[in-house]
PDB file of C-alpha atoms in Angstrom:
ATOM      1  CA  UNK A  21      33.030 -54.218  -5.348  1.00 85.00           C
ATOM      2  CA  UNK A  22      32.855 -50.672  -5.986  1.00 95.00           C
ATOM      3  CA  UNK A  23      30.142 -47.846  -4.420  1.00 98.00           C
ATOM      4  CA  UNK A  24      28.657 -45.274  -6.756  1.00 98.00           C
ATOM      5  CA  UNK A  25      26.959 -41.823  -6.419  1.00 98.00           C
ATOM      6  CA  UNK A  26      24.943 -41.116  -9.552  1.00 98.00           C
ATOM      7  CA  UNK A  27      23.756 -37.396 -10.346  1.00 98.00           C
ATOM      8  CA  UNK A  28      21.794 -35.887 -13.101  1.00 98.00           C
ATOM      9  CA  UNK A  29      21.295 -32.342 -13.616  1.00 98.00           C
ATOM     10  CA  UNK A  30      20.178 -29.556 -16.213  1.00 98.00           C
ATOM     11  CA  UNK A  31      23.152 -26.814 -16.158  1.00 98.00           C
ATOM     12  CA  UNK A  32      22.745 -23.968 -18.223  1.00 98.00           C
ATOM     13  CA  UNK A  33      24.826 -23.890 -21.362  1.00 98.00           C
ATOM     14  CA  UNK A  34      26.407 -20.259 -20.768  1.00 98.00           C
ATOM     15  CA  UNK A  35      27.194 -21.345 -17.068  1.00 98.00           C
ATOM     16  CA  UNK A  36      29.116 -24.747 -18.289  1.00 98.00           C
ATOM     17  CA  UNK A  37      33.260 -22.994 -17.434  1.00 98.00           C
ATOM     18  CA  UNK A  38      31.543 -22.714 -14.281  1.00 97.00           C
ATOM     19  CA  UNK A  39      30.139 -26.164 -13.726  1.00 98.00           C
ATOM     20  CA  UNK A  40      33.491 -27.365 -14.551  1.00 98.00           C
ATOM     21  CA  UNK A  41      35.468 -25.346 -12.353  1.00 96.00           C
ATOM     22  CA  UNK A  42      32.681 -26.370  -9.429  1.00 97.00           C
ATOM     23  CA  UNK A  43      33.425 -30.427 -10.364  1.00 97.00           C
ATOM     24  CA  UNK A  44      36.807 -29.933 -10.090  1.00 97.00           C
ATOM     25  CA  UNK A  45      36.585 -28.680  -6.833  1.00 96.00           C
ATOM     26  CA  UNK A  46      33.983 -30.938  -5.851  1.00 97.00           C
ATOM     27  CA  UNK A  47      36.369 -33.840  -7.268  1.00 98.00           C
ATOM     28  CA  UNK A  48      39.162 -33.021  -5.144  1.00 97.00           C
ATOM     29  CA  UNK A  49      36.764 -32.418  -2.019  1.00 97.00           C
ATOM     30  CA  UNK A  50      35.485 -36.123  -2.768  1.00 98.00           C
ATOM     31  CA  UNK A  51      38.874 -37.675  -3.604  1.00 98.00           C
ATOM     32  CA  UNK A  52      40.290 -36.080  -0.108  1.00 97.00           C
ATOM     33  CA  UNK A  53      37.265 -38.002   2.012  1.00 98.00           C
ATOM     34  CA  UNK A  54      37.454 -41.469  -0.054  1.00 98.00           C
ATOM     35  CA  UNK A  55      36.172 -41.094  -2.890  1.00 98.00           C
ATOM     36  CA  UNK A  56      38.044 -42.829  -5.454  1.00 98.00           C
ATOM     37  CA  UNK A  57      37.216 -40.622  -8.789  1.00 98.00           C
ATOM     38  CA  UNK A  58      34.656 -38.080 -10.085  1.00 98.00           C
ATOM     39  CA  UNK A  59      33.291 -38.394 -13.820  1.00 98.00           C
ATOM     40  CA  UNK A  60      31.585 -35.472 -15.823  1.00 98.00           C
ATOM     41  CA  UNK A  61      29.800 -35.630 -18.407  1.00 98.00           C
ATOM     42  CA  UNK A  62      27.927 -32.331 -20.406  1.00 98.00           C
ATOM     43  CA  UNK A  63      25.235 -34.038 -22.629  1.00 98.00           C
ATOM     44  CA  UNK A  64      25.651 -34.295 -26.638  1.00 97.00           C
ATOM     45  CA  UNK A  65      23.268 -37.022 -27.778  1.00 98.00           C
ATOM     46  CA  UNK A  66      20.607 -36.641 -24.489  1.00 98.00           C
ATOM     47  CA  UNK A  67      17.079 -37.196 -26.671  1.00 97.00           C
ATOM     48  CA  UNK A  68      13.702 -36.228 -25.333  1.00 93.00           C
ATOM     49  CA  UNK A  69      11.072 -38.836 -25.023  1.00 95.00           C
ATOM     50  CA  UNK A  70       7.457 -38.744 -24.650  1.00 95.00           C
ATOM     51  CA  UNK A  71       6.996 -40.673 -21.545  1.00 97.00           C
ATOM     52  CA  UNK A  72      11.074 -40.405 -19.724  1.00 97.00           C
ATOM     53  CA  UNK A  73      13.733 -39.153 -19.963  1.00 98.00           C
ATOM     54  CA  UNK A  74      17.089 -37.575 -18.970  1.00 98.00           C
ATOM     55  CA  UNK A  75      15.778 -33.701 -19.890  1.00 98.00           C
ATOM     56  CA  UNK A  76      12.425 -34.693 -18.626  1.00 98.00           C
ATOM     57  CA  UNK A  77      13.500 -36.002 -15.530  1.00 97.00           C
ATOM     58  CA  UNK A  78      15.573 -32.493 -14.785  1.00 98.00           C
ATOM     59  CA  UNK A  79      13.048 -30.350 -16.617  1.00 97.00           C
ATOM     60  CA  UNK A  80      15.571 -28.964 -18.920  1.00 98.00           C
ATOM     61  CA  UNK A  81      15.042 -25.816 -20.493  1.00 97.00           C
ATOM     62  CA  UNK A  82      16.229 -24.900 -24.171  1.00 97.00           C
ATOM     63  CA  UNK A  83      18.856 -22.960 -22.605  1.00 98.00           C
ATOM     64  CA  UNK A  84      20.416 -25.689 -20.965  1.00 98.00           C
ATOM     65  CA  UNK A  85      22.162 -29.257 -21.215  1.00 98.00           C
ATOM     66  CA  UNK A  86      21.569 -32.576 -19.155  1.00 98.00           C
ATOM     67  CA  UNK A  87      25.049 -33.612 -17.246  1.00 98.00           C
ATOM     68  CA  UNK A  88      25.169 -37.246 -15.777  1.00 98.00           C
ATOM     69  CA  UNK A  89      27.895 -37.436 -13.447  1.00 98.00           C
ATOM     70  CA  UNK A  90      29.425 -40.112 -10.993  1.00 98.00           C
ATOM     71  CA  UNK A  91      31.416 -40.357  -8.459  1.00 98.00           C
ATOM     72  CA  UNK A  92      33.430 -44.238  -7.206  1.00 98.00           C
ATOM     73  CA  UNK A  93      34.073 -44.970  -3.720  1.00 98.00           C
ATOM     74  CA  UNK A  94      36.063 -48.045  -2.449  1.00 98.00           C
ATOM     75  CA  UNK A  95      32.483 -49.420  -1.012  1.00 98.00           C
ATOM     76  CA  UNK A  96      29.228 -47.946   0.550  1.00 98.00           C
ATOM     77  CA  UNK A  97      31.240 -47.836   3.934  1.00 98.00           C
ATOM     78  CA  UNK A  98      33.696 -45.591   2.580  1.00 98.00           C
ATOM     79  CA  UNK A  99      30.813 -43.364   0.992  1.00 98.00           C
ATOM     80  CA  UNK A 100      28.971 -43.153   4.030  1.00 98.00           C
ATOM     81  CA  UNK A 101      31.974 -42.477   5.643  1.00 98.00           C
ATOM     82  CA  UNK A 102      32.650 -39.717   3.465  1.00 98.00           C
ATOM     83  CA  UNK A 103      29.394 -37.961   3.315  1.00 98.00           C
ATOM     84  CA  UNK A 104      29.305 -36.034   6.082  1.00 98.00           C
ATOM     85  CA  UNK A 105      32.834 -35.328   6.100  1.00 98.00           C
ATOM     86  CA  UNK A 106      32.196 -33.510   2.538  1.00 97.00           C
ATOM     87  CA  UNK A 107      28.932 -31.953   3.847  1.00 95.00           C
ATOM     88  CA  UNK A 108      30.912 -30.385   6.743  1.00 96.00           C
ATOM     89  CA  UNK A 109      34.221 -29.396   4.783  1.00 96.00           C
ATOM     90  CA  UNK A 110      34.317 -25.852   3.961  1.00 95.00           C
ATOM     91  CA  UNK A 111      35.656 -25.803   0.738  1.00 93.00           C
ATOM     92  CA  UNK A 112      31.545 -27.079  -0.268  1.00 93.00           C
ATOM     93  CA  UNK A 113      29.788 -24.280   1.439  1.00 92.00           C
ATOM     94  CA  UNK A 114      27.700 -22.244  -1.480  1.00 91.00           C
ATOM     95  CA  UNK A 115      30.131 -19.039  -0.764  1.00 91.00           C
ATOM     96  CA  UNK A 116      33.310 -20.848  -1.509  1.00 92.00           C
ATOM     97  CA  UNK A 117      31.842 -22.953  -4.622  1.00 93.00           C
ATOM     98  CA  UNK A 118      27.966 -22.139  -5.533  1.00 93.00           C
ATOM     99  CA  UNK A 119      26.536 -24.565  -7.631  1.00 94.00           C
ATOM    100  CA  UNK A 120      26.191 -23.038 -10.998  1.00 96.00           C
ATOM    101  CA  UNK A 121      22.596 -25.388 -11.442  1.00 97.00           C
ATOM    102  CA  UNK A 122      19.435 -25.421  -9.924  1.00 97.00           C
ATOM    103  CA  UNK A 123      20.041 -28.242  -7.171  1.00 95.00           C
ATOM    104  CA  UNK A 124      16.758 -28.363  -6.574  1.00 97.00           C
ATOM    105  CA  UNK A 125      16.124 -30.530 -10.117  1.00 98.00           C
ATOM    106  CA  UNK A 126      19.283 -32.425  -9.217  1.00 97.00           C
ATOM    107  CA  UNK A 127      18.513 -36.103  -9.085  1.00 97.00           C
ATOM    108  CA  UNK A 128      20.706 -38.365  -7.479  1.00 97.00           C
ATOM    109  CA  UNK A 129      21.201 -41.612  -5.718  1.00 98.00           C
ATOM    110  CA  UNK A 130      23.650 -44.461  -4.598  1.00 98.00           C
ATOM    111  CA  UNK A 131      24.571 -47.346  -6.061  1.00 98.00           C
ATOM    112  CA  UNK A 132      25.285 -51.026  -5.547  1.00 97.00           C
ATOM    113  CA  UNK A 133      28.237 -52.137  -8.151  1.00 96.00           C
ATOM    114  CA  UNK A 134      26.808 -55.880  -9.162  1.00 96.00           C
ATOM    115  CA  UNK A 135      28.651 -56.416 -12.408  1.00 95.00           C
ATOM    116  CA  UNK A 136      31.784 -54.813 -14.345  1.00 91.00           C
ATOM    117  CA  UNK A 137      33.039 -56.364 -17.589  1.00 93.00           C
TER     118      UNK A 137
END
């Protein structure tokens, strides 16, 4: 089965042209060291709760939006494979394509895929 990356992040709403044009790079980056897609996803119905949540988790401001994004790999081989191949490609350095969010309230993790229906 299937590997995936999970990400949530709070991305400010006048900055979002520019979170999309960083994804897309990023996309093709991952695609061209295994990965087999990238999903985005800007936040529309993201409530906040009183003991969790998505803008809690990110500490989202009023001024911005919780994105959940994903990227599939073939398996965890081929994302661990791929890792530092897209750490070291130039195309991710900051200069090239900044992140257009705080990455320090980015939360993110990998994924085991134990069911698809």
């Amino acid at each position: 089965m299937s590997y995936v990356d999970g990400f949530v992040a709070a991305v400010p709403n006048d900055k979002k042209d520019a979170f999309l044009e960083h994804s897309r790079i990023s996309g093709e980056i991952f695609k061209r060291h295994g990965a087999l897609k990238t999903v985005e996803n800007w936040g529309d119905d993201v409530p906040a709760g009183e003991v969790t949540s998505f803008p809690m988790a990110v500490q989202c401001g009023a001024d911005e939006t919780v994105v959940f994004s994903w990227v599939v790999w073939p398996s965890k081989e081929a994302r661990d494979a791929g890792w530092p191949k897209i750490m070291e490609d130039p195309e991710m350095s900051p200069d090239v394509n900044p992140m257009p969010f705080d990455g320090k309230r980015l939360i993110f993790g990998g994924f085991e895929t134990v069911l698809e229906t």
